[in-house]
Coordinates of N, CA and C and ligand atoms in Angstrom, one line a residue:
M13 N -1.4 -22.1 -8.4 CA -0.1 -21.8 -7.6 C 0.8 -23.0 -7.7
S14 N 2.1 -22.8 -8.0 CA 3.0 -23.9 -8.1 C 3.3 -24.4 -6.7
D15 N 4.3 -25.4 -6.6 CA 4.6 -25.9 -5.3 C 5.5 -25.0 -4.5
V16 N 6.0 -23.9 -5.1 CA 6.9 -23.0 -4.4 C 6.0 -22.2 -3.4
R17 N 6.4 -22.2 -2.2 CA 5.7 -21.4 -1.1 C 5.9 -19.9 -1.3
K18 N 4.9 -19.2 -1.6 CA 5.1 -17.8 -1.9 C 5.2 -16.9 -0.7
V19 N 5.8 -15.7 -0.9 CA 6.1 -14.9 0.3 C 5.8 -13.4 -0.1
A20 N 5.1 -12.8 0.9 CA 4.7 -11.3 0.7 C 5.3 -10.5 1.8
I21 N 5.7 -9.3 1.4 CA 6.0 -8.2 2.4 C 4.9 -7.2 2.4
V22 N 4.4 -6.9 3.6 CA 3.3 -5.9 3.6 C 3.7 -4.8 4.6
T23 N 3.6 -3.6 4.1 CA 4.0 -2.4 5.0 C 2.7 -1.8 5.6
G24 N 2.8 -1.1 6.7 CA 1.7 -0.5 7.4 C 0.7 -1.6 7.8
A25 N 1.3 -2.7 8.4 CA 0.6 -3.9 8.6 C 0.0 -4.1 10.0
S26 N 0.1 -3.1 10.9 CA -0.3 -3.2 12.3 C -1.8 -3.1 12.4
R27 N -2.5 -2.5 11.5 CA -4.0 -2.3 11.6 C -4.5 -1.9 10.2
G28 N -5.8 -1.7 10.2 CA -6.5 -1.2 9.0 C -6.2 -2.1 7.7
L29 N -6.0 -1.5 6.6 CA -5.9 -2.2 5.4 C -4.7 -3.2 5.4
G30 N -3.6 -2.7 6.0 CA -2.4 -3.6 6.0 C -2.6 -4.9 6.8
E31 N -3.3 -4.8 7.9 CA -3.6 -6.0 8.7 C -4.5 -6.9 7.9
G32 N -5.5 -6.3 7.2 CA -6.4 -7.2 6.4 C -5.6 -7.9 5.2
I33 N -4.7 -7.1 4.6 CA -3.9 -7.7 3.5 C -3.0 -8.8 4.0
V34 N -2.4 -8.6 5.2 CA -1.6 -9.7 5.8 C -2.5 -11.0 6.0
N35 N -3.7 -10.8 6.5 CA -4.5 -11.9 6.8 C -5.0 -12.6 5.4
G36 N -5.2 -11.8 4.4 CA -5.5 -12.3 3.1 C -4.4 -13.2 2.5
F37 N -3.2 -12.7 2.6 CA -2.1 -13.5 2.1 C -1.8 -14.8 3.0
R38 N -2.0 -14.6 4.3 CA -1.8 -15.8 5.1 C -2.9 -16.9 4.9
A39 N -4.1 -16.4 4.6 CA -5.2 -17.4 4.3 C -4.9 -18.1 3.0
R40 N -4.1 -17.6 2.1 CA -3.7 -18.2 0.9 C -2.4 -19.1 1.1
G41 N -1.9 -19.1 2.3 CA -0.7 -19.9 2.6 C 0.6 -19.2 2.4
Y42 N 0.6 -18.0 2.0 CA 1.9 -17.2 1.9 C 2.6 -17.1 3.2
G43 N 3.9 -17.1 3.2 CA 4.7 -16.6 4.3 C 4.7 -15.1 4.2
V44 N 4.5 -14.4 5.3 CA 4.4 -13.0 5.3 C 5.4 -12.3 6.2
V45 N 6.0 -11.2 5.7 CA 6.8 -10.3 6.6 C 6.0 -9.0 6.7
A46 N 5.6 -8.7 7.9 CA 4.7 -7.5 8.1 C 5.5 -6.5 8.9
T47 N 5.2 -5.2 8.5 CA 6.0 -4.2 9.2 C 5.2 -2.9 9.5
S48 N 5.5 -2.3 10.6 CA 5.0 -0.9 10.9 C 5.9 -0.5 12.1
R49 N 5.7 0.7 12.6 CA 6.4 1.2 13.7 C 6.1 0.4 15.0
S50 N 4.8 0.2 15.2 CA 4.3 -0.4 16.5 C 4.0 -1.9 16.4
I51 N 4.3 -2.5 15.3 CA 3.8 -3.9 15.1 C 4.5 -4.8 16.1
Q52 N 3.7 -5.8 16.6 CA 4.1 -6.7 17.7 C 4.5 -8.1 17.1
P53 N 5.4 -8.8 17.8 CA 5.7 -10.2 17.4 C 4.4 -11.0 17.3
S54 N 4.4 -11.9 16.3 CA 3.2 -12.8 16.1 C 3.5 -14.2 16.6
T55 N 2.4 -14.9 17.0 CA 2.5 -16.3 17.4 C 2.4 -17.2 16.2
D56 N 2.1 -16.6 15.1 CA 2.0 -17.4 13.8 C 3.4 -17.6 13.3
P57 N 3.8 -18.9 13.2 CA 5.2 -19.1 12.8 C 5.5 -18.7 11.3
D58 N 4.5 -18.5 10.5 CA 4.8 -18.0 9.1 C 4.5 -16.6 8.9
L59 N 4.4 -15.8 10.0 CA 4.2 -14.4 10.0 C 5.4 -13.7 10.8
V60 N 6.3 -13.1 10.0 CA 7.5 -12.5 10.7 C 7.1 -11.0 10.8
T61 N 7.3 -10.4 11.9 CA 7.1 -8.9 12.1 C 8.4 -8.2 12.3
V62 N 8.5 -7.1 11.6 CA 9.7 -6.2 11.7 C 9.2 -4.8 12.0
S63 N 9.7 -4.3 13.2 CA 9.2 -2.9 13.5 C 10.2 -1.9 12.9
G64 N 9.6 -0.8 12.5 CA 10.5 0.3 12.0 C 9.7 1.4 11.2
D65 N 10.3 2.5 11.1 CA 9.7 3.6 10.3 C 9.9 3.3 8.8
I66 N 8.9 3.3 8.1 CA 9.0 2.9 6.7 C 9.8 4.0 5.9
G67 N 9.8 5.2 6.4 CA 10.6 6.3 5.7 C 12.1 6.2 5.9
D68 N 12.5 5.3 6.8 CA 13.9 5.0 7.0 C 14.5 4.0 6.0
P69 N 15.5 4.4 5.2 CA 15.9 3.4 4.2 C 16.4 2.1 4.7
E70 N 16.8 2.1 6.0 CA 17.2 0.8 6.6 C 16.1 -0.2 6.8
T71 N 14.8 0.3 6.9 CA 13.7 -0.5 7.2 C 13.5 -1.5 6.0
G72 N 13.6 -0.9 4.8 CA 13.4 -1.8 3.6 C 14.5 -2.9 3.5
K73 N 15.7 -2.5 3.9 CA 16.8 -3.5 3.9 C 16.5 -4.6 4.9
R74 N 16.0 -4.2 6.1 CA 15.8 -5.2 7.1 C 14.6 -6.1 6.7
L75 N 13.6 -5.5 6.0 CA 12.5 -6.4 5.5 C 13.0 -7.4 4.6
V76 N 13.8 -7.0 3.7 CA 14.4 -8.0 2.7 C 15.2 -9.1 3.4
A77 N 16.0 -8.6 4.3 CA 16.9 -9.6 5.1 C 16.0 -10.6 5.8
A78 N 14.9 -10.1 6.5 CA 14.1 -10.9 7.3 C 13.3 -11.9 6.4
A79 N 12.9 -11.5 5.2 CA 12.2 -12.4 4.3 C 13.1 -13.5 3.7
L80 N 14.3 -13.1 3.4 CA 15.2 -14.1 2.8 C 15.7 -15.1 3.9
E81 N 15.9 -14.5 5.1 CA 16.4 -15.4 6.1 C 15.3 -16.5 6.5
K82 N 14.1 -16.0 6.6 CA 13.0 -16.9 7.0 C 12.5 -17.8 5.9
F83 N 12.2 -17.1 4.7 CA 11.5 -17.8 3.7 C 12.3 -18.1 2.4
G84 N 13.4 -17.3 2.2 CA 14.3 -17.6 1.1 C 13.9 -16.9 -0.2
R85 N 12.8 -16.1 -0.3 CA 12.3 -15.5 -1.5 C 11.3 -14.4 -1.2
I86 N 11.1 -13.5 -2.2 CA 10.0 -12.5 -2.0 C 9.2 -12.4 -3.3
D87 N 8.0 -12.8 -3.2 CA 7.1 -12.8 -4.4 C 6.4 -11.5 -4.6
T88 N 6.0 -10.9 -3.5 CA 5.0 -9.8 -3.5 C 5.4 -8.7 -2.5
L89 N 5.4 -7.5 -2.9 CA 5.5 -6.4 -2.0 C 4.3 -5.5 -2.0
V90 N 3.7 -5.3 -0.9 CA 2.5 -4.4 -0.8 C 2.9 -3.1 -0.1
N91 N 3.1 -2.0 -0.9 CA 3.4 -0.7 -0.3 C 2.1 -0.1 0.2
N92 N 1.8 -0.4 1.5 CA 0.5 0.1 2.0 C 0.7 1.2 3.0
A93 N 1.8 1.3 3.7 CA 2.0 2.3 4.8 C 1.7 3.7 4.3
G94 N 0.9 4.4 5.0 CA 0.7 5.8 4.6 C -0.1 6.6 5.6
I95 N 0.0 7.9 5.5 CA -0.8 8.7 6.4 C -1.6 9.7 5.5
F96 N -2.6 10.3 6.1 CA -3.5 11.3 5.4 C -3.5 12.6 6.3
I97 N -3.2 13.7 5.7 CA -3.3 15.0 6.4 C -4.0 15.9 5.4
G98 N -5.3 16.1 5.7 CA -6.2 16.9 4.8 C -6.3 18.3 5.4
K99 N -5.9 19.3 4.7 CA -5.9 20.7 5.1 C -6.1 21.6 3.9
A100 N -6.5 22.8 4.2 CA -6.4 23.9 3.2 C -4.9 24.0 2.8
F101 N -4.6 24.3 1.6 CA -3.3 24.3 1.1 C -2.3 25.2 2.0
T102 N -2.7 26.4 2.3 CA -1.8 27.3 3.0 C -1.7 26.9 4.5
D103 N -2.5 26.0 5.0 CA -2.5 25.5 6.4 C -1.4 24.5 6.6
Y104 N -1.0 23.8 5.6 CA 0.1 22.8 5.8 C 1.3 23.4 6.3
T105 N 1.9 22.8 7.4 CA 3.2 23.2 7.9 C 4.3 22.4 7.2
E106 N 5.5 22.9 7.4 CA 6.6 22.2 6.9 C 6.7 20.8 7.4
E107 N 6.4 20.7 8.7 CA 6.4 19.4 9.4 C 5.4 18.4 8.7
D108 N 4.1 18.9 8.5 CA 3.2 18.1 7.7 C 3.7 17.6 6.4
Y109 N 4.3 18.5 5.7 CA 4.8 18.2 4.4 C 5.9 17.2 4.4
R110 N 6.9 17.4 5.3 CA 8.0 16.5 5.4 C 7.6 15.1 5.9
L111 N 6.7 15.1 6.9 CA 6.2 13.8 7.4 C 5.5 13.0 6.4
K112 N 4.6 13.7 5.6 CA 3.8 13.0 4.6 C 4.7 12.4 3.5
L113 N 5.7 13.3 3.0 CA 6.5 12.8 2.0 C 7.4 11.6 2.5
K114 N 7.9 11.8 3.7 CA 8.8 10.7 4.2 C 8.0 9.4 4.3
T115 N 6.8 9.4 4.9 CA 6.0 8.2 5.1 C 5.5 7.6 3.7
N116 N 4.9 8.4 2.9 CA 4.3 7.9 1.7 C 5.3 7.7 0.6
L117 N 6.2 8.6 0.4 CA 7.1 8.5 -0.8 C 8.4 7.9 -0.5
D118 N 9.1 8.3 0.6 CA 10.4 7.7 0.9 C 10.1 6.2 1.2
G119 N 9.1 5.9 1.9 CA 8.8 4.5 2.2 C 8.6 3.7 1.0
F120 N 7.8 4.1 0.1 CA 7.6 3.5 -1.2 C 8.9 3.3 -2.0
F121 N 9.7 4.4 -2.1 CA 10.9 4.4 -2.8 C 12.0 3.4 -2.3
F122 N 12.3 3.6 -1.0 CA 13.4 2.8 -0.4 C 13.0 1.3 -0.3
T123 N 11.7 1.0 0.1 CA 11.3 -0.4 0.2 C 11.3 -1.1 -1.1
T124 N 10.8 -0.4 -2.1 CA 10.7 -1.0 -3.5 C 12.2 -1.2 -4.0
Q125 N 13.0 -0.2 -3.8 CA 14.4 -0.3 -4.3 C 15.1 -1.5 -3.6
A126 N 14.8 -1.8 -2.3 CA 15.4 -2.9 -1.7 C 14.9 -4.2 -2.2
V127 N 13.7 -4.3 -2.6 CA 13.0 -5.6 -3.0 C 13.3 -5.9 -4.4
V128 N 13.4 -4.9 -5.3 CA 13.5 -5.2 -6.8 C 14.7 -6.1 -7.1
P129 N 15.9 -5.9 -6.6 CA 17.0 -6.8 -7.0 C 16.7 -8.3 -6.7
V130 N 16.0 -8.5 -5.6 CA 15.6 -9.9 -5.3 C 14.7 -10.5 -6.3
M131 N 13.7 -9.7 -6.7 CA 12.7 -10.1 -7.7 C 13.4 -10.3 -9.1
L132 N 14.3 -9.4 -9.4 CA 15.0 -9.6 -10.7 C 15.8 -10.9 -10.7
E133 N 16.5 -11.2 -9.6 CA 17.2 -12.4 -9.5 C 16.3 -13.6 -9.7
Q134 N 15.1 -13.6 -9.0 CA 14.2 -14.7 -9.1 C 13.6 -14.7 -10.6
G135 N 13.5 -13.6 -11.2 CA 12.8 -13.5 -12.5 C 11.3 -13.4 -12.4
T136 N 10.9 -13.1 -11.2 CA 9.4 -12.9 -11.0 C 9.2 -12.1 -9.7
G137 N 8.0 -11.4 -9.7 CA 7.7 -10.6 -8.6 C 6.5 -9.7 -8.9
H138 N 5.8 -9.2 -7.8 CA 4.7 -8.4 -8.0 C 4.7 -7.3 -6.9
I139 N 4.6 -6.0 -7.3 CA 4.6 -4.9 -6.4 C 3.3 -4.2 -6.5
V140 N 2.6 -3.9 -5.4 CA 1.3 -3.3 -5.4 C 1.4 -2.1 -4.4
Q141 N 1.0 -0.9 -4.9 CA 0.9 0.3 -4.0 C -0.6 0.4 -3.6
I142 N -0.8 0.9 -2.4 CA -2.1 1.4 -2.1 C -2.1 2.9 -2.2
T143 N -2.8 3.4 -3.2 CA -2.7 4.8 -3.5 C -4.1 5.5 -3.0
A144 N -4.8 6.2 -3.8 CA -6.1 6.7 -3.4 C -6.8 7.2 -4.6
S145 N -8.1 7.0 -4.6 CA -8.9 7.4 -5.8 C -8.9 9.0 -5.8
T146 N -8.9 9.6 -4.6 CA -8.9 11.0 -4.6 C -7.7 11.7 -5.3
A147 N -6.7 10.9 -5.6 CA -5.5 11.4 -6.3 C -5.9 11.9 -7.7
E148 N -7.0 11.4 -8.2 CA -7.5 11.7 -9.5 C -8.8 12.5 -9.5
F149 N -9.2 12.9 -8.3 CA -10.5 13.5 -8.1 C -10.5 14.6 -7.1
A150 N -10.1 15.7 -7.5 CA -10.1 16.9 -6.5 C -11.5 17.2 -6.1
H151 N -11.7 17.4 -4.8 CA -13.0 17.7 -4.3 C -13.0 19.0 -3.5
S152 N -13.9 19.9 -3.8 CA -13.9 21.2 -3.2 C -14.2 21.1 -1.7
A153 N -14.9 20.0 -1.3 CA -15.2 19.9 0.2 C -14.1 19.4 1.0
S154 N -13.1 18.7 0.4 CA -12.0 18.1 1.2 C -10.7 18.3 0.4
P155 N -10.1 19.5 0.6 CA -8.8 19.8 0.0 C -7.7 18.8 0.5
A156 N -6.9 18.3 -0.4 CA -6.0 17.2 0.0 C -4.7 17.3 -0.9
F157 N -4.1 18.5 -0.9 CA -3.0 18.7 -1.8 C -1.9 17.6 -1.6
I158 N -1.5 17.4 -0.4 CA -0.3 16.5 -0.2 C -0.7 15.0 -0.5
A159 N -2.0 14.7 -0.3 CA -2.4 13.3 -0.7 C -2.4 13.2 -2.2
M160 N -2.8 14.2 -2.9 CA -2.8 14.1 -4.3 C -1.3 14.1 -4.9
L161 N -0.5 14.9 -4.2 CA 0.9 14.9 -4.6 C 1.6 13.6 -4.4
T162 N 1.4 13.0 -3.3 CA 2.1 11.7 -3.0 C 1.4 10.5 -3.7
K163 N 0.1 10.4 -3.6 CA -0.6 9.2 -4.2 C -0.7 9.4 -5.7
G164 N -0.9 10.6 -6.2 CA -0.8 10.8 -7.6 C 0.6 10.4 -8.2
G165 N 1.6 10.8 -7.4 CA 3.0 10.4 -7.8 C 3.2 8.9 -7.8
M166 N 2.6 8.3 -6.8 CA 2.7 6.8 -6.7 C 2.0 6.1 -7.9
N167 N 0.8 6.7 -8.3 CA 0.1 6.1 -9.5 C 1.0 6.2 -10.7
S168 N 1.6 7.4 -10.9 CA 2.5 7.6 -12.1 C 3.7 6.7 -12.0
A169 N 4.3 6.6 -10.8 CA 5.5 5.8 -10.6 C 5.2 4.3 -10.8
T170 N 3.9 3.9 -10.5 CA 3.5 2.5 -10.7 C 3.6 2.2 -12.2
K171 N 3.2 3.1 -13.1 CA 3.3 2.9 -14.5 C 4.7 2.9 -15.0
S172 N 5.5 3.8 -14.4 CA 7.0 3.8 -14.8 C 7.6 2.5 -14.5
L173 N 7.4 2.0 -13.3 CA 8.1 0.7 -12.9 C 7.5 -0.4 -13.7
A174 N 6.2 -0.4 -13.9 CA 5.6 -1.5 -14.7 C 6.3 -1.6 -16.1
I175 N 6.6 -0.5 -16.7 CA 7.2 -0.5 -18.0 C 8.7 -0.9 -17.9
E176 N 9.3 -0.3 -16.9 CA 10.8 -0.6 -16.8 C 11.0 -2.1 -16.6
Y177 N 10.1 -2.8 -15.9 CA 10.4 -4.2 -15.6 C 9.5 -5.2 -16.3
A178 N 8.7 -4.6 -17.3 CA 7.7 -5.5 -18.0 C 8.3 -6.8 -18.6
T179 N 9.5 -6.7 -19.1 CA 10.0 -7.9 -19.8 C 10.9 -8.7 -18.8
R180 N 11.0 -8.3 -17.6 CA 11.9 -9.0 -16.6 C 11.2 -9.7 -15.5
G181 N 9.9 -9.9 -15.7 CA 9.1 -10.8 -14.7 C 8.5 -10.1 -13.6
I182 N 8.7 -8.7 -13.5 CA 8.1 -8.0 -12.3 C 6.9 -7.2 -12.8
R183 N 5.7 -7.5 -12.2 CA 4.5 -6.7 -12.5 C 4.4 -5.7 -11.3
V184 N 3.9 -4.5 -11.7 CA 3.7 -3.4 -10.8 C 2.3 -2.8 -11.0
N185 N 1.5 -2.8 -9.9 CA 0.1 -2.3 -10.0 C -0.2 -1.5 -8.7
A186 N -1.4 -0.9 -8.8 CA -1.8 -0.1 -7.6 C -3.3 -0.4 -7.4
V187 N -3.7 -0.2 -6.1 CA -5.1 -0.2 -5.8 C -5.4 1.2 -5.2
A188 N -6.4 1.8 -5.8 CA -6.8 3.2 -5.4 C -8.1 3.2 -4.7
P189 N -8.1 3.2 -3.4 CA -9.3 3.1 -2.6 C -10.1 4.5 -2.6
G190 N -11.4 4.4 -2.4 CA -12.2 5.5 -1.9 C -12.1 5.6 -0.4
V191 N -13.1 6.0 0.3 CA -13.0 6.1 1.8 C -13.4 4.7 2.3
I192 N -12.4 4.1 3.1 CA -12.6 2.8 3.6 C -12.6 2.8 5.1
R193 N -13.5 2.0 5.7 CA -13.6 1.9 7.2 C -12.4 1.3 7.8
T194 N -11.5 2.1 8.3 CA -10.3 1.7 9.0 C -10.0 2.6 10.2
P195 N -9.1 2.3 11.0 CA -8.8 3.2 12.1 C -8.3 4.6 11.7
M196 N -8.0 4.8 10.4 CA -7.6 6.1 9.9 C -8.8 7.1 10.1
H197 N -10.0 6.6 10.2 CA -11.2 7.5 10.3 C -11.8 7.3 11.7
D198 N -12.5 8.4 12.1 CA -13.3 8.3 13.3 C -14.5 7.5 13.1
P199 N -14.6 6.3 13.8 CA -15.7 5.4 13.5 C -17.1 6.1 13.6
K200 N -17.2 7.1 14.5 CA -18.5 7.8 14.6 C -18.9 8.7 13.4
K201 N -17.8 9.0 12.7 CA -18.1 10.0 11.6 C -18.0 9.4 10.2
I202 N -17.4 8.2 10.1 CA -17.0 7.7 8.7 C -18.2 7.5 7.8
D203 N -19.3 7.1 8.4 CA -20.5 6.9 7.5 C -21.0 8.2 6.8
Q204 N -20.6 9.3 7.4 CA -20.9 10.6 6.8 C -20.2 10.7 5.4
A205 N -19.2 9.9 5.2 CA -18.5 10.0 3.9 C -19.2 9.1 2.8
A206 N -20.3 8.5 3.2 CA -20.9 7.6 2.2 C -21.3 8.3 0.9
G207 N -21.8 9.5 1.1 CA -22.3 10.2 -0.1 C -21.2 10.7 -1.0
F208 N -19.9 10.6 -0.6 CA -18.8 10.9 -1.4 C -18.7 10.0 -2.6
H209 N -19.2 8.8 -2.4 CA -19.2 7.7 -3.5 C -20.5 7.6 -4.2
P210 N -20.5 7.4 -5.5 CA -21.8 7.2 -6.2 C -22.6 6.1 -5.6
M211 N -22.0 5.0 -5.1 CA -22.7 3.9 -4.5 C -23.3 4.2 -3.1
N212 N -23.0 5.4 -2.6 CA -23.6 5.9 -1.4 C -23.3 5.0 -0.1
K213 N -22.1 4.5 -0.1 CA -21.7 3.8 1.1 C -20.1 3.9 1.2
V214 N -19.6 3.6 2.3 CA -18.1 3.6 2.4 C -17.6 2.1 2.1
G215 N -16.4 2.0 1.8 CA -15.8 0.7 1.6 C -15.3 0.0 2.9
E216 N -15.1 -1.3 2.8 CA -14.6 -2.1 3.9 C -13.2 -2.7 3.6
V217 N -12.5 -3.0 4.6 CA -11.1 -3.6 4.4 C -11.2 -4.7 3.5
A218 N -12.2 -5.6 3.6 CA -12.3 -6.8 2.7 C -12.3 -6.4 1.2
D219 N -12.9 -5.2 0.9 CA -13.0 -4.8 -0.5 C -11.6 -4.5 -1.1
I220 N -10.7 -4.0 -0.2 CA -9.3 -3.7 -0.7 C -8.5 -5.0 -0.7
V221 N -8.7 -5.8 0.3 CA -8.0 -7.1 0.3 C -8.3 -7.9 -1.0
R222 N -9.6 -7.9 -1.4 CA -10.0 -8.6 -2.6 C -9.3 -8.1 -3.8
A223 N -9.2 -6.8 -3.9 CA -8.5 -6.1 -5.0 C -7.1 -6.5 -5.1
V224 N -6.4 -6.4 -4.0 CA -4.9 -6.8 -4.0 C -4.8 -8.2 -4.4
L225 N -5.6 -9.1 -3.9 CA -5.5 -10.5 -4.3 C -5.9 -10.8 -5.7
Y226 N -6.8 -10.0 -6.2 CA -7.2 -10.1 -7.7 C -5.9 -9.7 -8.5
L227 N -5.3 -8.6 -8.2 CA -4.1 -8.2 -9.0 C -3.0 -9.2 -8.8
E228 N -2.9 -9.9 -7.7 CA -1.9 -10.9 -7.5 C -2.1 -12.0 -8.5
D229 N -3.4 -12.3 -8.8 CA -3.7 -13.4 -9.7 C -3.7 -13.0 -11.2
A230 N -3.7 -11.7 -11.4 CA -4.0 -11.1 -12.8 C -2.7 -11.0 -13.5
V231 N -2.2 -12.2 -14.0 CA -0.8 -12.3 -14.4 C -0.5 -11.5 -15.7
F232 N -1.6 -11.1 -16.4 CA -1.4 -10.3 -17.7 C -1.6 -8.8 -17.4
S233 N -1.7 -8.4 -16.1 CA -2.0 -7.0 -15.8 C -0.7 -6.4 -15.1
T234 N -0.3 -5.3 -15.7 CA 0.8 -4.6 -15.1 C 0.6 -3.1 -15.4
G235 N 0.9 -2.2 -14.5 CA 0.7 -0.8 -14.7 C -0.8 -0.4 -14.5
E236 N -1.5 -1.3 -13.9 CA -3.0 -1.1 -13.6 C -3.2 -0.3 -12.3
I237 N -4.1 0.7 -12.4 CA -4.5 1.4 -11.2 C -6.0 1.0 -11.0
L238 N -6.2 0.0 -10.0 CA -7.5 -0.6 -9.8 C -8.3 0.3 -8.8
H239 N -9.3 0.9 -9.2 CA -10.1 1.8 -8.3 C -11.1 1.0 -7.6
V240 N -11.1 1.1 -6.3 CA -12.1 0.4 -5.4 C -12.7 1.5 -4.6
D241 N -13.7 2.2 -5.2 CA -14.1 3.5 -4.7 C -15.6 3.8 -4.9
G242 N -16.4 2.7 -5.0 CA -17.8 2.9 -5.1 C -18.3 3.7 -6.3
G243 N -17.4 3.7 -7.3 CA -17.8 4.4 -8.6 C -17.3 5.8 -8.7
L244 N -16.5 6.3 -7.7 CA -16.1 7.7 -7.7 C -15.3 8.1 -9.0
I245 N -14.5 7.1 -9.5 CA -13.6 7.5 -10.6 C -14.4 7.6 -11.9
A246 N -15.6 7.1 -11.9 CA -16.5 7.1 -13.1 C -17.2 8.5 -13.3
G247 N -17.4 9.1 -12.1 CA -18.1 10.4 -12.2 C -19.0 10.6 -11.0
R248 N -19.8 11.7 -11.1 CA -20.7 12.0 -10.0 C -22.1 12.2 -10.5
Ligands
NAP306 N1 -8.8 4.2 4.8 C1 -9.0 5.0 3.7 O1 -10.1 5.6 3.6 C2 -8.0 5.1 2.7 C3 -8.3 5.7 1.5 C4 -7.4 5.9 0.5 C5 -6.1 5.4 0.7 N2 -5.8 4.8 1.9 C6 -4.4 4.4 2.0 O2 -4.3 3.1 2.5 C7 -3.2 2.9 3.3 C8 -3.6 2.2 4.6 O3 -4.5 3.1 5.2 P1 -5.4 2.7 6.5 O4 -6.7 3.3 6.3 O5 -5.2 1.2 6.8 O6 -4.6 3.5 7.6 P2 -4.4 3.2 9.2 O7 -5.5 2.4 9.7 O8 -4.1 4.6 9.8 O9 -3.0 2.4 9.2 C9 -1.9 2.9 8.7 C10 -0.7 1.9 8.8 O10 0.5 2.5 8.4 C11 1.5 2.4 9.5 N3 2.3 3.6 9.4 C12 2.0 4.9 9.5 N4 3.1 5.7 9.5 C13 4.1 4.8 9.4 C14 5.5 5.0 9.4 N5 6.1 6.3 9.5 N6 6.3 3.9 9.3 C15 5.8 2.7 9.3 N7 4.5 2.4 9.3 C16 3.7 3.5 9.4 C17 0.7 2.3 10.7 O11 1.3 1.6 11.7 P3 2.2 2.2 12.9 O12 1.4 3.3 13.5 O13 2.4 1.0 13.9 O14 3.5 2.6 12.3 C18 -0.5 1.4 10.3 O15 -0.2 0.1 10.3 C19 -2.5 4.2 3.4 O16 -1.4 4.4 2.5 C20 -3.6 5.2 3.1 O17 -3.2 6.4 2.6 C21 -6.7 4.7 2.9

């Protein structure tokens, strides 16, 4: 790492994977801007919190303004905010559909679009999406049409952005988790998902943090979808 103090923006940062990713970047000495709807102010002077709905285009602009005002640069964006609504296809309501697309896709689109001009001006940057291994692995026991639509789209869009910016200093990657122990899941039931993965256990927040930080260091990797899923992507 050079002498320049690096800066990361992390969305969906109030709990679960986002909270772990914030802690991972802070442990490396990064300045961090963390956001979610319910996020609270921090006593850490190098952790700025911005509350807002990630599907609102203004939130991305406010994140960029906060990062530039406090730290003067943006090295990394982690598009982590997301929700999961698993249902039989015909049970999805219009509200489910709109909410999921707003949170998962509008958030990714508007936040990334706000950050890219800053990275282009710097000539360097790294954008990482948290997608889902299930986007490539339809399972008869857990229909997840909207997850596959949004996370599969984010995987493809990761490659699109990686190629668009490959010669201009911005790398774009994704981490595709299997089932990870976070508040998204009922703690009493999550271990029942162990058998979903060939390794017969669920993942932990630290597994995803490690993958994000690996991609951060992997300076010759762009357009990569890094699966952290106990072997699910390899087969059953
Ligand atoms: N855990 C898993 O098994 C798993 C597997 C595959 C993929 N993922 C993906 O990993 C990411 C993180 O999941 P997680 O397990 O950490 O979930 P989580 O524990 O439910 O946390 C979700 C985070 O997103 C924020 N969020 C939700 N809706 C938002 C909105 N409209 N605007 C702004 N922030 C919003 C929440 O904060 P507020 O409520 O304060 O807004 C929270 O910080 C998601 O994209 C998820 O799809 C998770």
